[in-house]
Amino acid sequence: AQTVTQSQPEMSVQEAETVTLSCTYDTSESDYYLFWYKQPPSRQMILVIRQEAYKQQNATENRFSVNFQKAAKSFSLKISDSQLGDAAMYFCAYRSPYSGGGADGLTFGKGTHLIIQP
Amino acid sequence: IAGITQAPTSQILAAGRRMTLRCTQDMRHNAMYWYRQDLGLGLRLIHYSNTAGTTGKGEVPDGYSVSRANTDDFPLTLASAVPSQTSVYFCASSKQGRLGGYTFGSGTRLTVV
């Protein structure tokens, strides 16, 4: 079974600064998908960015980018020019492309609470 | 409706009572899931359904049951609620095997007293 580890329960950053949230995972599969989800106080789960393991190029979405290190099984999220609206819980998640008749669900880390200081 | 609708939004339930959380999607996604979210534990998979008529157990299935009579609906039932089932419950759906096709509902906050 896959596991996802987020070692930072809480992070704090000044507005307009850059912050990096860490995520590591354990898997025996060679192909898979990785995601970062944002959960603001509204409780809604919002997809921030996604990465396909077979793509070496790191995904970027505006101010959000990832550092994907496949050999190290690391998938960190960098938020540039932090804004007050970025304050939220952030979850790293793993998805196998092969359901094999079993669950095709996401495996989540425990989350990192990001605080933005004005 | 667009996306996933969950009902109720929140509920306080007496221990021992039966409760069904409703989930409906209008995207014709074949796969649906139920997660529970607990502080410090992230989201954990309760049950899933890869297609209408089939269901399976996730990581924490005990005390819960599901059914998938059609593509759109995936209710989660607590037969006899216990306080440890106090949590926020999320329903989600996806095109099975497709990257990034995950859609979440807004969640149901359930308190069992």
mmCIF file of C-alpha atoms in Angstrom:
data_model
loop_
_atom_site.group_PDB
_atom_site.id
_atom_site.type_symbol
_atom_site.label_atom_id
_atom_site.label_comp_id
_atom_site.label_asym_id
_atom_site.label_seq_id
_atom_site.Cartn_x
_atom_site.Cartn_y
_atom_site.Cartn_z
ATOM 1 C CA ALA A 1 0.000 0.000 0.000
ATOM 2 C CA GLN A 2 1.135 3.518 -0.681
ATOM 3 C CA THR A 3 1.799 6.026 2.068
ATOM 4 C CA VAL A 4 2.097 9.793 1.906
ATOM 5 C CA THR A 5 3.972 11.790 4.539
ATOM 6 C CA GLN A 6 3.753 15.512 5.193
ATOM 7 C CA SER A 7 6.257 16.248 7.908
ATOM 8 C CA GLN A 8 5.205 19.854 8.591
ATOM 9 C CA PRO A 9 1.929 20.069 10.523
ATOM 10 C CA GLU A 10 2.065 23.860 10.314
ATOM 11 C CA MET A 11 4.011 26.469 8.356
ATOM 12 C CA SER A 12 4.025 30.253 8.587
ATOM 13 C CA VAL A 13 5.180 32.745 5.956
ATOM 14 C CA GLN A 14 5.109 36.482 5.488
ATOM 15 C CA GLU A 15 2.875 37.837 2.787
ATOM 16 C CA ALA A 16 4.714 38.147 -0.572
ATOM 17 C CA GLU A 17 7.393 35.663 0.508
ATOM 18 C CA THR A 18 7.973 32.167 -0.836
ATOM 19 C CA VAL A 19 7.177 29.010 1.088
ATOM 20 C CA THR A 20 7.796 25.341 0.357
ATOM 21 C CA LEU A 21 5.635 22.536 1.699
ATOM 22 C CA SER A 22 7.201 19.096 1.799
ATOM 23 C CA CYS A 23 5.716 15.749 0.839
ATOM 24 C CA THR A 24 7.265 12.316 0.554
ATOM 25 C CA TYR A 25 5.631 9.096 -0.466
ATOM 26 C CA ASP A 26 6.319 5.424 -0.551
ATOM 27 C CA THR A 27 5.355 3.215 -3.482
ATOM 28 C CA SER A 28 6.589 0.281 -5.500
ATOM 29 C CA GLU A 29 4.862 1.495 -8.654
ATOM 30 C CA SER A 30 6.754 3.193 -11.457
ATOM 31 C CA ASP A 31 3.847 5.167 -12.820
ATOM 32 C CA TYR A 32 1.420 7.179 -10.717
ATOM 33 C CA TYR A 33 -0.095 10.609 -10.209
ATOM 34 C CA LEU A 34 0.606 13.147 -7.483
ATOM 35 C CA PHE A 35 -1.561 16.050 -6.413
ATOM 36 C CA TRP A 36 -1.646 19.009 -4.079
ATOM 37 C CA TYR A 37 -5.067 20.013 -2.750
ATOM 38 C CA LYS A 38 -5.933 23.189 -0.898
ATOM 39 C CA GLN A 39 -8.660 23.260 1.755
ATOM 40 C CA PRO A 40 -9.577 26.774 2.932
ATOM 41 C CA PRO A 41 -11.856 27.366 5.940
ATOM 42 C CA SER A 42 -14.829 26.900 3.612
ATOM 43 C CA ARG A 43 -13.949 23.174 3.699
ATOM 44 C CA GLN A 44 -13.993 22.869 -0.073
ATOM 45 C CA MET A 45 -11.239 20.679 -1.552
ATOM 46 C CA ILE A 46 -9.533 22.577 -4.371
ATOM 47 C CA LEU A 47 -7.033 21.012 -6.750
ATOM 48 C CA VAL A 48 -3.892 23.158 -6.845
ATOM 49 C CA ILE A 49 -1.519 21.218 -9.058
ATOM 50 C CA ARG A 50 -0.919 17.734 -10.406
ATOM 51 C CA GLN A 51 2.059 15.769 -11.662
ATOM 52 C CA GLU A 52 2.362 12.608 -13.709
ATOM 53 C CA ALA A 53 5.260 10.496 -12.537
ATOM 54 C CA TYR A 54 6.507 9.679 -16.028
ATOM 55 C CA LYS A 55 6.887 13.368 -16.843
ATOM 56 C CA GLN A 56 10.238 14.693 -15.691
ATOM 57 C CA GLN A 57 9.249 18.321 -16.096
ATOM 58 C CA ASN A 58 7.948 19.884 -12.904
ATOM 59 C CA ALA A 59 4.351 21.105 -13.080
ATOM 60 C CA THR A 60 3.586 24.786 -12.590
ATOM 61 C CA GLU A 61 0.328 26.690 -12.160
ATOM 62 C CA ASN A 62 0.829 30.426 -11.874
ATOM 63 C CA ARG A 63 2.404 31.043 -8.432
ATOM 64 C CA PHE A 64 2.381 27.345 -7.574
ATOM 65 C CA SER A 65 5.093 24.950 -8.680
ATOM 66 C CA VAL A 66 6.369 21.567 -7.602
ATOM 67 C CA ASN A 67 9.775 20.031 -7.159
ATOM 68 C CA PHE A 68 9.287 16.420 -8.166
ATOM 69 C CA GLN A 69 12.181 14.129 -7.307
ATOM 70 C CA LYS A 70 11.089 10.656 -8.408
ATOM 71 C CA ALA A 71 14.137 8.782 -7.158
ATOM 72 C CA ALA A 72 13.813 10.387 -3.742
ATOM 73 C CA LYS A 73 10.009 9.988 -3.806
ATOM 74 C CA SER A 74 9.613 13.628 -2.949
ATOM 75 C CA PHE A 75 6.938 16.047 -4.181
ATOM 76 C CA SER A 76 7.237 19.487 -2.590
ATOM 77 C CA LEU A 77 4.981 22.459 -3.321
ATOM 78 C CA LYS A 78 6.415 25.946 -3.698
ATOM 79 C CA ILE A 79 4.147 28.947 -3.358
ATOM 80 C CA SER A 80 5.675 32.173 -4.626
ATOM 81 C CA ASP A 81 4.529 35.676 -3.695
ATOM 82 C CA SER A 82 2.302 34.326 -0.905
ATOM 83 C CA GLN A 83 -1.080 35.977 -0.571
ATOM 84 C CA LEU A 84 -3.530 36.092 2.309
ATOM 85 C CA GLY A 85 -5.904 33.923 0.274
ATOM 86 C CA ASP A 86 -3.333 31.139 0.250
ATOM 87 C CA ALA A 87 -3.954 30.486 3.943
ATOM 88 C CA ALA A 88 -5.411 26.984 4.146
ATOM 89 C CA MET A 89 -4.727 23.329 4.823
ATOM 90 C CA TYR A 90 -2.692 21.756 2.047
ATOM 91 C CA PHE A 91 -2.849 18.064 1.328
ATOM 92 C CA CYS A 92 -0.491 16.010 -0.759
ATOM 93 C CA ALA A 93 -2.094 13.000 -2.441
ATOM 94 C CA TYR A 94 -1.056 9.940 -4.434
ATOM 95 C CA ARG A 95 -3.072 8.094 -7.017
ATOM 96 C CA SER A 96 -2.274 4.832 -8.732
ATOM 97 C CA PRO A 97 -3.402 4.531 -12.336
ATOM 98 C CA TYR A 98 -3.987 0.821 -11.888
ATOM 99 C CA SER A 99 -7.113 -0.020 -9.921
ATOM 100 C CA GLY A 100 -6.907 -3.747 -10.601
ATOM 101 C CA GLY A 101 -10.508 -3.964 -9.542
ATOM 102 C CA GLY A 102 -9.686 -2.338 -6.221
ATOM 103 C CA ALA A 103 -9.882 1.213 -5.032
ATOM 104 C CA ASP A 104 -8.889 3.874 -7.491
ATOM 105 C CA GLY A 105 -8.894 6.451 -4.737
ATOM 106 C CA LEU A 106 -6.410 9.004 -3.547
ATOM 107 C CA THR A 107 -4.095 8.391 -0.621
ATOM 108 C CA PHE A 108 -3.681 11.597 1.352
ATOM 109 C CA GLY A 109 -1.036 12.925 3.663
ATOM 110 C CA LYS A 110 -2.118 14.360 7.008
ATOM 111 C CA GLY A 111 -1.907 17.911 5.783
ATOM 112 C CA THR A 112 0.043 21.107 6.427
ATOM 113 C CA HIS A 113 -1.671 24.156 7.870
ATOM 114 C CA LEU A 114 -0.290 27.223 6.087
ATOM 115 C CA ILE A 115 -0.504 30.569 7.857
ATOM 116 C CA ILE A 116 0.095 33.794 5.945
ATOM 117 C CA GLN A 117 1.231 36.698 8.098
ATOM 118 C CA PRO A 118 0.396 40.182 6.775
ATOM 119 C CA ILE B 1 -26.756 21.120 -9.958
ATOM 120 C CA ALA B 2 -23.205 21.037 -11.165
ATOM 121 C CA GLY B 3 -20.620 18.742 -9.654
ATOM 122 C CA ILE B 4 -21.343 16.873 -6.431
ATOM 123 C CA THR B 5 -24.106 17.626 -3.969
ATOM 124 C CA GLN B 6 -23.897 16.326 -0.420
ATOM 125 C CA ALA B 7 -26.671 16.444 2.153
ATOM 126 C CA PRO B 8 -27.026 17.332 4.889
ATOM 127 C CA THR B 9 -24.372 20.008 5.350
ATOM 128 C CA SER B 10 -24.169 19.231 9.036
ATOM 129 C CA GLN B 11 -25.935 16.987 11.499
ATOM 130 C CA ILE B 12 -25.961 16.216 15.196
ATOM 131 C CA LEU B 13 -26.906 12.606 15.790
ATOM 132 C CA ALA B 14 -27.618 10.607 18.917
ATOM 133 C CA ALA B 15 -25.472 7.541 19.407
ATOM 134 C CA GLY B 16 -27.183 4.370 18.266
ATOM 135 C CA ARG B 17 -29.244 6.116 15.602
ATOM 136 C CA ARG B 18 -29.144 5.249 11.922
ATOM 137 C CA MET B 19 -28.059 7.922 9.464
ATOM 138 C CA THR B 20 -27.652 8.118 5.692
ATOM 139 C CA LEU B 21 -25.434 10.736 4.120
ATOM 140 C CA ARG B 22 -26.485 11.534 0.598
ATOM 141 C CA CYS B 23 -24.235 12.145 -2.385
ATOM 142 C CA THR B 24 -25.331 12.924 -5.944
ATOM 143 C CA GLN B 25 -23.210 13.797 -8.959
ATOM 144 C CA ASP B 26 -24.262 15.000 -12.379
ATOM 145 C CA MET B 27 -21.026 14.479 -14.295
ATOM 146 C CA ARG B 28 -21.602 10.827 -15.235
ATOM 147 C CA HIS B 29 -18.372 9.863 -13.493
ATOM 148 C CA ASN B 30 -18.096 6.111 -13.141
ATOM 149 C CA ALA B 31 -16.116 6.064 -9.890
ATOM 150 C CA MET B 32 -17.270 7.465 -6.559
ATOM 151 C CA TYR B 33 -15.721 7.555 -3.098
ATOM 152 C CA TRP B 34 -16.447 8.371 0.517
ATOM 153 C CA TYR B 35 -13.724 9.842 2.734
ATOM 154 C CA ARG B 36 -13.707 10.943 6.326
ATOM 155 C CA GLN B 37 -11.521 13.806 7.493
ATOM 156 C CA ASP B 38 -10.236 13.959 11.034
ATOM 157 C CA LEU B 39 -7.872 16.512 12.522
ATOM 158 C CA GLY B 40 -4.287 15.324 12.256
ATOM 159 C CA LEU B 41 -5.211 12.308 10.157
ATOM 160 C CA GLY B 42 -6.011 13.811 6.770
ATOM 161 C CA LEU B 43 -8.619 12.143 4.586
ATOM 162 C CA ARG B 44 -9.124 8.406 4.750
ATOM 163 C CA LEU B 45 -11.065 6.282 2.288
ATOM 164 C CA ILE B 46 -14.151 4.568 3.729
ATOM 165 C CA HIS B 47 -15.763 2.923 0.705
ATOM 166 C CA TYR B 48 -15.577 3.267 -3.038
ATOM 167 C CA SER B 49 -17.458 2.258 -6.160
ATOM 168 C CA ASN B 50 -15.723 1.853 -9.495
ATOM 169 C CA THR B 51 -19.001 1.620 -11.390
ATOM 170 C CA ALA B 52 -22.725 1.351 -10.758
ATOM 171 C CA GLY B 53 -23.619 -1.928 -9.095
ATOM 172 C CA THR B 54 -20.193 -2.495 -7.495
ATOM 173 C CA THR B 55 -18.698 -1.307 -4.227
ATOM 174 C CA GLY B 56 -15.555 -1.961 -2.247
ATOM 175 C CA LYS B 57 -14.011 -1.324 1.147
ATOM 176 C CA GLY B 58 -11.406 1.319 1.729
ATOM 177 C CA GLU B 59 -9.071 1.916 4.637
ATOM 178 C CA VAL B 60 -11.689 2.498 7.360
ATOM 179 C CA PRO B 61 -14.933 0.717 6.388
ATOM 180 C CA ASP B 62 -16.104 -0.593 9.762
ATOM 181 C CA GLY B 63 -19.488 0.778 10.846
ATOM 182 C CA TYR B 64 -20.338 2.071 7.380
ATOM 183 C CA SER B 65 -22.138 0.691 4.352
ATOM 184 C CA VAL B 66 -22.718 1.995 0.841
ATOM 185 C CA SER B 67 -24.789 1.190 -2.206
ATOM 186 C CA ARG B 68 -24.550 2.197 -5.861
ATOM 187 C CA ALA B 69 -27.854 1.534 -7.549
ATOM 188 C CA ASN B 70 -27.132 3.990 -10.370
ATOM 189 C CA THR B 71 -24.331 6.167 -11.711
ATOM 190 C CA ASP B 72 -25.357 9.373 -9.970
ATOM 191 C CA ASP B 73 -26.030 8.393 -6.354
ATOM 192 C CA PHE B 74 -23.729 6.966 -3.715
ATOM 193 C CA PRO B 75 -25.248 7.108 -0.209
ATOM 194 C CA LEU B 76 -23.248 6.309 2.911
ATOM 195 C CA THR B 77 -25.103 4.705 5.824
ATOM 196 C CA LEU B 78 -24.145 4.524 9.469
ATOM 197 C CA ALA B 79 -26.279 1.688 10.828
ATOM 198 C CA SER B 80 -25.758 2.535 14.496
ATOM 199 C CA ALA B 81 -23.737 5.686 15.024
ATOM 200 C CA VAL B 82 -20.971 5.884 17.639
ATOM 201 C CA PRO B 83 -19.074 8.959 18.882
ATOM 202 C CA SER B 84 -15.893 7.881 17.049
ATOM 203 C CA GLN B 85 -17.763 8.474 13.811
ATOM 204 C CA THR B 86 -17.826 12.183 14.547
ATOM 205 C CA SER B 87 -16.039 13.599 11.517
ATOM 206 C CA VAL B 88 -16.348 15.534 8.290
ATOM 207 C CA TYR B 89 -17.400 13.284 5.430
ATOM 208 C CA PHE B 90 -16.529 13.985 1.815
ATOM 209 C CA CYS B 91 -17.971 12.373 -1.253
ATOM 210 C CA ALA B 92 -15.880 12.464 -4.413
ATOM 211 C CA SER B 93 -16.071 11.213 -7.975
ATOM 212 C CA SER B 94 -13.789 10.669 -10.928
ATOM 213 C CA LYS B 95 -13.480 9.169 -14.360
ATOM 214 C CA GLN B 96 -11.695 5.988 -13.355
ATOM 215 C CA GLY B 97 -8.097 5.955 -14.453
ATOM 216 C CA ARG B 98 -8.152 9.527 -15.658
ATOM 217 C CA LEU B 99 -5.671 12.046 -14.342
ATOM 218 C CA GLY B 100 -7.067 14.913 -12.342
ATOM 219 C CA GLY B 101 -10.725 14.000 -12.770
ATOM 220 C CA TYR B 102 -11.402 14.099 -9.043
ATOM 221 C CA THR B 103 -14.317 16.267 -7.888
ATOM 222 C CA PHE B 104 -15.226 16.697 -4.222
ATOM 223 C CA GLY B 105 -18.483 17.604 -2.574
ATOM 224 C CA SER B 106 -18.609 20.296 0.078
ATOM 225 C CA GLY B 107 -18.650 17.807 2.925
ATOM 226 C CA THR B 108 -20.996 16.840 5.751
ATOM 227 C CA ARG B 109 -20.020 17.636 9.316
ATOM 228 C CA LEU B 110 -21.432 14.871 11.525
ATOM 229 C CA THR B 111 -21.375 14.993 15.298
ATOM 230 C CA VAL B 112 -22.413 11.867 17.201
ATOM 231 C CA VAL B 113 -23.321 12.528 20.832
#
